[in-house]
Backbone as a chain_set.jsonl record, in Angstrom:
{"seq": "MVDGGVAEEVGVAVAVTMDNGYPTQEIVPLSEVTLLPDDVAVSDDSSIPTNFRFESPVYLQAGVEYAIVVLSNDDAYRMWLSEIGKDDVKTGEFI", "coords": {"N": [[-6.495, 12.736, -18.303], [-7.862, 10.307, -18.209], [-10.449, 8.922, -20.178], [-13.653, 8.472, -21.759], [-16.461, 6.424, -20.806], [-17.321, 6.711, -17.36], [-17.016, 4.712, -14.57], [-19.589, 3.898, -12.202], [-19.195, 3.036, -9.579], [-16.618, 2.033, -9.233], [-13.25, 2.904, -8.861], [-10.137, 4.359, -10.098], [-6.77, 3.363, -10.116], [-3.323, 4.235, -9.688], [0.042, 3.181, -9.849], [3.537, 2.709, -9.107], [5.767, 0.385, -10.327], [8.489, -2.028, -10.206], [10.793, -3.642, -12.278], [12.865, -3.883, -14.451], [11.411, -2.04, -15.992], [9.025, -3.289, -16.583], [5.633, -4.048, -15.734], [4.865, -5.264, -12.468], [3.996, -7.186, -9.514], [5.264, -6.01, -7.463], [5.101, -3.202, -5.776], [6.294, 0.087, -5.588], [7.079, 1.596, -2.506], [4.722, 3.88, -1.106], [3.71, 4.693, -3.553], [1.199, 4.172, -4.578], [-1.937, 5.29, -5.609], [-5.374, 5.856, -5.374], [-8.26, 6.872, -7.091], [-11.596, 7.977, -6.666], [-14.636, 7.511, -8.609], [-15.858, 10.085, -8.948], [-13.677, 11.767, -8.93], [-12.365, 11.454, -11.287], [-11.519, 12.862, -14.29], [-13.23, 13.56, -17.355], [-12.899, 13.557, -20.867], [-13.328, 14.305, -24.311], [-11.281, 14.869, -26.017], [-8.756, 14.746, -24.894], [-8.222, 17.017, -23.402], [-8.725, 17.57, -20.725], [-7.091, 16.878, -17.865], [-6.65, 14.058, -15.639], [-5.592, 14.125, -12.425], [-3.257, 12.456, -10.48], [-2.166, 12.422, -7.27], [0.547, 11.861, -5.203], [0.796, 11.004, -1.743], [3.135, 11.593, -0.433], [6.609, 12.297, -1.266], [7.844, 10.074, -3.762], [10.437, 7.969, -3.769], [12.881, 7.005, -6.066], [15.292, 4.712, -7.319], [18.335, 5.538, -8.917], [19.245, 4.47, -12.197], [17.543, 2.302, -12.309], [14.85, 0.779, -13.969], [11.456, 1.67, -14.127], [7.892, 1.044, -14.036], [4.884, 2.706, -14.752], [1.738, 2.055, -13.679], [-1.649, 1.855, -14.526], [-4.723, 1.107, -13.157], [-7.947, -0.503, -13.076], [-10.988, -2.053, -12.066], [-13.028, -1.973, -13.811], [-14.185, -1.879, -17.09], [-15.132, 0.423, -18.274], [-13.547, 2.63, -18.281], [-11.277, 4.613, -20.206], [-8.085, 5.528, -21.503], [-6.126, 8.337, -22.317], [-3.031, 8.643, -23.992], [0.392, 9.505, -24.69], [2.691, 8.938, -27.317], [5.977, 8.538, -28.297], [7.034, 9.52, -31.483], [4.583, 9.626, -32.65], [1.59, 11.524, -33.52], [0.36, 14.301, -31.617], [-2.775, 14.115, -30.083], [-4.436, 16.275, -29.489], [-3.13, 18.675, -30.504], [-2.077, 17.898, -32.93], [0.57, 17.968, -33.487], [3.822, 16.56, -34.124], [5.267, 14.205, -31.96]], "CA": [[-5.816, 11.49, -18.544], [-8.794, 9.211, -18.445], [-11.54, 9.325, -21.048], [-14.656, 7.446, -22.002], [-17.417, 6.332, -19.726], [-16.751, 6.587, -16.026], [-17.748, 3.748, -13.763], [-20.355, 4.516, -11.14], [-18.762, 2.629, -8.25], [-15.237, 1.566, -9.203], [-12.307, 3.964, -9.161], [-8.942, 4.1, -10.89], [-5.559, 3.426, -9.296], [-2.039, 4.319, -10.368], [1.123, 2.726, -8.988], [4.836, 2.547, -9.742], [6.324, -0.944, -10.051], [9.87, -2.111, -10.678], [11.416, -4.856, -12.788], [13.324, -3.531, -15.796], [10.404, -1.283, -16.715], [7.819, -4.079, -16.826], [4.735, -4.084, -14.567], [4.955, -6.426, -11.587], [3.222, -7.077, -8.276], [6.103, -5.301, -6.492], [4.78, -1.777, -5.857], [7.222, 0.96, -4.875], [6.411, 2.178, -1.333], [4.069, 5.195, -1.173], [3.446, 5.085, -4.948], [-0.128, 3.767, -5.028], [-2.978, 6.285, -5.39], [-6.654, 5.458, -5.948], [-9.254, 7.935, -7.227], [-12.995, 7.581, -6.777], [-15.171, 7.931, -9.904], [-16.106, 11.534, -9.008], [-12.392, 12.459, -9.064], [-11.813, 11.135, -12.6], [-11.948, 13.821, -15.314], [-13.613, 12.948, -18.627], [-12.647, 14.446, -21.99], [-13.406, 13.696, -25.645], [-10.123, 15.241, -26.824], [-7.573, 14.732, -24.012], [-7.954, 18.373, -22.911], [-8.909, 17.672, -19.278], [-6.296, 15.816, -17.226], [-6.956, 13.498, -14.328], [-4.35, 14.218, -11.654], [-2.994, 11.535, -9.378], [-1.166, 13.052, -6.394], [1.07, 10.99, -4.166], [0.716, 11.619, -0.421], [4.47, 12.069, -0.092], [7.523, 12.009, -2.383], [8.16, 8.677, -4.069], [11.866, 7.923, -4.069], [13.252, 5.972, -7.027], [16.73, 4.513, -7.455], [18.95, 5.844, -10.206], [19.681, 3.301, -12.945], [16.527, 1.245, -12.269], [13.705, 1.096, -14.817], [10.18, 1.515, -13.43], [6.683, 1.102, -14.866], [3.718, 3.352, -14.154], [0.617, 1.171, -13.981], [-2.98, 2.401, -14.265], [-5.581, -0.063, -12.957], [-9.344, -0.404, -12.659], [-11.746, -3.292, -12.241], [-14.171, -1.655, -14.667], [-13.711, -1.578, -18.442], [-15.73, 1.666, -18.775], [-12.495, 3.648, -18.372], [-10.356, 4.664, -21.345], [-6.999, 6.43, -21.137], [-5.345, 9.011, -23.34], [-1.604, 8.562, -23.746], [1.256, 10.021, -25.744], [3.697, 7.98, -27.738], [7.029, 9.16, -29.097], [6.961, 9.121, -32.881], [3.189, 9.751, -33.089], [1.061, 12.885, -33.452], [-0.417, 14.684, -30.448], [-4.202, 14.06, -30.414], [-5.047, 17.597, -29.347], [-2.512, 19.705, -31.337], [-1.69, 17.351, -34.216], [2.02, 18.082, -33.646], [4.622, 15.341, -33.995], [5.896, 14.096, -30.638]], "C": [[-6.783, 10.379, -18.889], [-9.967, 9.723, -19.26], [-12.497, 8.17, -21.223], [-15.66, 7.451, -20.887], [-16.709, 6.196, -18.396], [-17.622, 5.642, -15.228], [-18.47, 4.455, -12.628], [-19.815, 4.199, -9.759], [-17.285, 2.302, -8.139], [-14.311, 2.701, -9.62], [-11.17, 3.508, -10.045], [-7.744, 4.248, -9.969], [-4.343, 3.578, -10.197], [-0.976, 3.898, -9.359], [2.405, 2.637, -9.8], [5.357, 1.174, -9.331], [7.738, -1.006, -10.619], [10.259, -3.518, -11.088], [11.782, -4.599, -14.24], [12.261, -2.844, -16.623], [9.136, -2.043, -17.02], [6.942, -4.087, -15.571], [4.894, -5.385, -13.786], [4.014, -6.227, -10.406], [3.988, -6.279, -7.221], [5.911, -3.792, -6.654], [5.773, -0.984, -5.014], [6.475, 1.599, -3.699], [5.924, 3.603, -1.573], [3.678, 5.622, -2.585], [2.059, 4.708, -5.438], [-1.162, 4.817, -4.627], [-4.253, 5.801, -6.071], [-7.598, 6.647, -5.958], [-10.645, 7.318, -7.298], [-13.541, 8.083, -8.107], [-15.422, 9.439, -10.02], [-14.831, 12.35, -9.197], [-11.73, 12.223, -10.416], [-12.393, 12.102, -13.627], [-12.23, 13.091, -16.623], [-13.464, 13.973, -19.745], [-12.75, 13.679, -23.301], [-12.136, 13.913, -26.459], [-8.823, 15.339, -26.025], [-7.27, 16.089, -23.392], [-8.099, 18.526, -21.398], [-8.133, 16.542, -18.608], [-6.938, 15.297, -15.945], [-5.641, 13.473, -13.575], [-4.325, 13.197, -10.526], [-1.896, 12.175, -8.538], [-0.759, 12.071, -5.296], [1.033, 11.732, -2.83], [2.056, 12.171, 0.051], [5.39, 11.755, -1.272], [7.774, 10.508, -2.531], [9.615, 8.655, -4.523], [12.177, 6.729, -4.959], [14.759, 5.913, -7.143], [17.198, 4.895, -8.848], [19.372, 4.543, -10.875], [18.706, 2.139, -12.938], [15.36, 1.684, -13.148], [12.414, 0.757, -14.083], [9.041, 1.537, -14.433], [5.605, 1.837, -14.082], [2.5, 2.57, -14.628], [-0.687, 1.872, -13.605], [-3.953, 1.226, -14.245], [-7.018, 0.326, -12.637], [-9.986, -1.768, -12.868], [-12.984, -3.07, -13.085], [-13.663, -1.258, -16.042], [-14.37, -0.345, -19.056], [-14.677, 2.757, -18.96], [-11.668, 3.479, -19.635], [-9.302, 5.696, -20.991], [-6.345, 7.036, -22.366], [-3.878, 8.831, -22.989], [-0.855, 9.151, -24.922], [2.312, 8.984, -26.059], [4.71, 8.692, -28.624], [6.946, 8.616, -30.52], [5.551, 9.181, -33.453], [2.767, 11.214, -32.998], [0.265, 13.094, -32.178], [-1.891, 14.746, -30.849], [-4.821, 15.451, -30.429], [-4.48, 18.616, -30.35], [-2.177, 19.211, -32.745], [-0.187, 17.416, -34.457], [2.708, 16.747, -33.42], [5.304, 15.336, -32.629], [7.281, 13.516, -30.79]], "O": [[-6.518, 9.588, -19.794], [-10.428, 10.845, -19.049], [-12.187, 7.03, -20.878], [-15.706, 8.394, -20.096], [-15.62, 5.628, -18.319], [-18.845, 5.775, -15.223], [-18.015, 5.492, -12.146], [-19.959, 5.012, -8.847], [-16.748, 2.295, -7.032], [-14.56, 3.379, -10.617], [-11.213, 2.439, -10.655], [-7.703, 5.153, -9.136], [-4.338, 3.106, -11.334], [-1.072, 4.211, -8.172], [2.37, 2.506, -11.024], [5.389, 0.838, -8.147], [8.138, -0.152, -11.41], [10.074, -4.47, -10.33], [11.086, -5.047, -15.152], [12.205, -3.039, -17.837], [8.239, -1.495, -17.661], [7.465, -4.129, -14.457], [5.038, -6.462, -14.365], [3.32, -5.213, -10.317], [3.419, -5.912, -6.193], [6.485, -3.18, -7.555], [6.056, -1.34, -3.87], [5.36, 2.09, -3.872], [6.625, 4.423, -2.167], [3.348, 6.787, -2.804], [1.761, 4.906, -6.615], [-1.258, 5.192, -3.458], [-4.213, 5.379, -7.226], [-7.728, 7.352, -4.957], [-10.843, 6.27, -7.913], [-12.963, 9.001, -8.689], [-15.216, 10.01, -11.09], [-14.903, 13.516, -9.587], [-10.642, 12.741, -10.667], [-13.608, 12.16, -13.816], [-11.551, 12.121, -16.96], [-13.859, 15.128, -19.586], [-12.308, 12.534, -23.391], [-11.919, 13.24, -27.466], [-7.878, 15.982, -26.481], [-6.161, 16.297, -22.899], [-7.639, 19.522, -20.841], [-8.483, 15.373, -18.766], [-7.672, 16.013, -15.263], [-4.674, 12.866, -14.036], [-5.258, 13.099, -9.73], [-0.808, 12.442, -9.046], [-1.593, 11.533, -4.569], [1.217, 12.949, -2.789], [2.1, 13.11, 0.845], [4.996, 11.027, -2.183], [7.899, 9.781, -1.546], [9.97, 9.253, -5.539], [11.797, 5.596, -4.661], [15.433, 6.94, -7.074], [16.528, 4.606, -9.839], [19.81, 3.612, -10.199], [19.004, 1.086, -13.503], [14.93, 2.835, -13.079], [12.292, -0.314, -13.489], [9.212, 2.002, -15.56], [5.439, 1.611, -12.884], [2.262, 2.44, -15.828], [-0.817, 2.415, -12.508], [-4.008, 0.443, -15.193], [-7.271, 1.353, -12.007], [-9.575, -2.537, -13.737], [-13.897, -3.895, -13.075], [-12.799, -0.389, -16.153], [-14.187, -0.087, -20.246], [-14.894, 3.705, -19.715], [-11.395, 2.363, -20.078], [-9.586, 6.643, -20.258], [-6.048, 6.337, -23.335], [-3.515, 8.863, -21.813], [-1.4, 9.281, -26.018], [2.768, 8.249, -25.183], [4.342, 9.367, -29.586], [6.808, 7.412, -30.733], [5.339, 8.827, -34.613], [3.5, 12.044, -32.461], [-0.421, 12.187, -31.708], [-2.224, 15.369, -31.857], [-5.642, 15.76, -31.293], [-5.246, 19.343, -30.982], [-2.012, 20.021, -33.658], [0.291, 16.976, -35.502], [2.249, 15.915, -32.638], [5.853, 16.351, -32.198], [7.988, 13.339, -29.798]]}, "num_chains": 1, "name": "protein.A"}
């Protein structure tokens, strides 16, 4: 998931927030996970994922839009992502 240089001291966090699908300060309970730099996988072609595992199930309400937020205080991190209507970086297939 994460690519580019990896910070030496600062990790990466992922959290689920809620407000019509836009990121907010309101984090869904049990949805915040932080990885140390040694736990962040690095890849030039998106072939090695970085896995964020929640400590317990994160319960979300039906009919509510949520945002998944990836955070770091270091700009050395880069993230691979997929976008509907674009080509897959690794396979070249249309998504």
